[in-house]
Amino acid sequence: MKTWIAKIKDSGPWIVFFEIFVIAQLLLIFVFNLTHLKYEAGFDSSAAMAQAMEIWNQKSIFLKHWDYQSTLGLDSVIIPASIFYGITHNIFLAYGIADCLGVLLYIYIFRDIFKMLQLPKLVRMIVYVLLLTPYSLEPLGYMPMMFTGAAYYIIKVLIPIMLIDILLKIRLEIPVRRYLHILITYFAAVYLTALSCGLYLLICGLLPIILYELFTVICSGSFKNFLSKNTLLLAASLVIYGLGYASAKIYGADIFTNEMVLTTAENFVNNFAKCIVGIAELFGALPNQKIVVTSAFGIHYLSHMAAFLLFVIILIATIKTVHPLSGLLKNGQTDSTVQTVAGMVCCIIAVNLAVLILTDTTYGSETFEFRYHLIPVVSGFLVVGIGIGGLVAWLKAHPNPLIFTSAMALIAIIWLLCNIVFYYYYTSRNNYETSTAITGYVQEHSDCDLVYFIGDSDSEIIEVARIARLLENRLNIIDGISVGSFLGWGASRTYYDPMETFDKVIIVCTDETYDSIEPYYRRGMTKLGTVDDYTLYELIHILSPEEYEKEQENEEDILSEDESASDDEGNTISGNDTDTEY
């Protein structure tokens, strides 16, 4: 006890408070990843998990018979998740372990940069709290994209930040052997993102930093300064990116981000406004329904709005104070690591905002695909860290200590309120239990191992199917809008053969989707049972449309012959009756 009291006195109560805050956040994220991922898996994240399983099964990242989503998804934690799946044979646990490693890498890189910026411990702890806060929980929100589930953006976001980290080390002449592990991780991430996402990270992640380095050379007044270790690193990055992009072409990957289109003149103003609003949405600051201000949810959204506004204010104030670009233009060069980091982040924000304003990114959301803001926003936390460092130094130097205490208390209260959403994350449930019940029922009541779920991509039954295929059992799960169709979007094409090649299939559908099943399949369906709102049928004697049509013709011919025979018999009886009467 005395040791803890002494530590608090030596470090300061606010340092200890924010240390505990960070530890609590990490524990909440880690426990969630290791125990609750099965309840979070949805349409998109389950696709990544199924892909990780398939990578292990095929022992290759270049999958055969696989229908990808918008990208190959390899620039995430999917590869380590596939390795852990091979060890645990539990994809939820495997992905949870991989997510935890991604979070640790995230904090490690920021810590590395903050130490080179010589930010004090209190400032580092505050920024870690900001970084680990679950601002938005939607499937494409901050938390699922960064720390849980598929964590599609954790590596994408870290690529430009790792590049900043390495460039700072080169500037400070730190020996390569001391950051070789970061260099290898960075180059691997660059290759995988080029392979997975095409030109996206080249434009939004590497290009801004290349532009900054070019700007520094121009400001220096001599192109000889372009011949440096920084240039060598950037050139190596471009070569590796080119190799990854070429690999994607050879593999035949169809990458959605390469096909994005410019915003039309008609929609430009609307897209510009939605782009700005999207930043607030990423912070969870704007509800998508009417919320009473004084309700618990109203206070929750107000705290997120406060966090968003503080982020923007500190970011702008720091850039205005540091003068990262105008100062470089005025002085010709800078030895300040603070100005260097702020300048690179300014370029990242400027390029990303330009791209997002000029391209149509409203296709997957009612307002804006705000996950695209993750790269500039997370990079912006570097500048916010610098700004908080200056703010804390000014507050501590102020003769009135209550001002410092009040500022720390305000930050603590706002971000404590923002972190309450962990409760909703832990208490939320998807269709895992329904999926488990259906697969268990099929295994108990049928020896069939092929289960077909019927529905479109927006229906709940498809999410049930996507979760069911992640469970360890003997069943092969497929889905489509009708029997024999292929929904794809993160699914194997292995079992999408013509239906008549199968001896037996289990059909899972609702009352609504039953009517969409073709009559030549319905003729062979017998009810197996009901689980929740879903009915299970066993389909045997599967006919092709041609065979069904021929069978119908034969039945019609037989029916016609029976009617003719009946008519002839009737005529014969009628004739006999006439003879008898005479």
Short mmCIF file of N, CA and C in Angstrom, two decimals, residues 68-73 196-197 254-257 363 371-372 489:
data_model
loop_
_atom_site.label_atom_id
_atom_site.label_comp_id
_atom_site.label_asym_id
_atom_site.label_seq_id
_atom_site.Cartn_x
_atom_site.Cartn_y
_atom_site.Cartn_z
N TYR A 68 -14.29 -12.91 -53.28
CA TYR A 68 -13.87 -11.91 -52.29
C TYR A 68 -14.91 -10.81 -52.14
N GLN A 69 -14.69 -9.98 -51.10
CA GLN A 69 -15.49 -8.78 -50.93
C GLN A 69 -14.89 -7.68 -51.80
N SER A 70 -14.96 -6.41 -51.36
CA SER A 70 -14.47 -5.31 -52.20
C SER A 70 -12.95 -5.36 -52.37
N THR A 71 -12.23 -5.96 -51.40
CA THR A 71 -10.78 -6.12 -51.52
C THR A 71 -10.41 -7.53 -51.08
N LEU A 72 -9.11 -7.87 -51.20
CA LEU A 72 -8.66 -9.19 -50.75
C LEU A 72 -8.56 -9.27 -49.23
N GLY A 73 -8.52 -8.13 -48.56
CA GLY A 73 -8.54 -8.10 -47.09
C GLY A 73 -7.29 -8.61 -46.41
N SER A 196 -3.95 -6.16 -51.80
CA SER A 196 -5.35 -6.23 -51.39
C SER A 196 -6.19 -5.06 -51.88
N CYS A 197 -5.65 -3.84 -51.80
CA CYS A 197 -6.46 -2.63 -52.02
C CYS A 197 -6.08 -1.84 -53.25
N ASP A 254 -10.02 -8.70 -58.50
CA ASP A 254 -10.90 -7.61 -58.93
C ASP A 254 -11.10 -6.68 -57.74
N ILE A 255 -10.35 -5.56 -57.69
CA ILE A 255 -10.32 -4.69 -56.52
C ILE A 255 -11.25 -3.50 -56.73
N PHE A 256 -12.21 -3.38 -55.82
CA PHE A 256 -13.26 -2.36 -55.95
C PHE A 256 -12.71 -0.94 -55.88
N THR A 257 -11.71 -0.70 -55.00
CA THR A 257 -11.23 0.66 -54.80
C THR A 257 -10.57 1.25 -56.04
N TYR A 363 -21.92 5.13 -51.13
CA TYR A 363 -22.62 3.94 -51.62
C TYR A 363 -23.02 2.97 -50.52
N ARG A 371 -15.69 5.33 -42.51
CA ARG A 371 -14.49 4.56 -42.19
C ARG A 371 -13.29 5.05 -43.01
N TYR A 372 -13.53 5.68 -44.16
CA TYR A 372 -12.43 6.22 -44.97
C TYR A 372 -11.71 7.37 -44.27
N TRP A 489 -19.59 -12.68 -52.18
CA TRP A 489 -19.18 -11.63 -51.25
C TRP A 489 -18.57 -12.24 -49.99
#
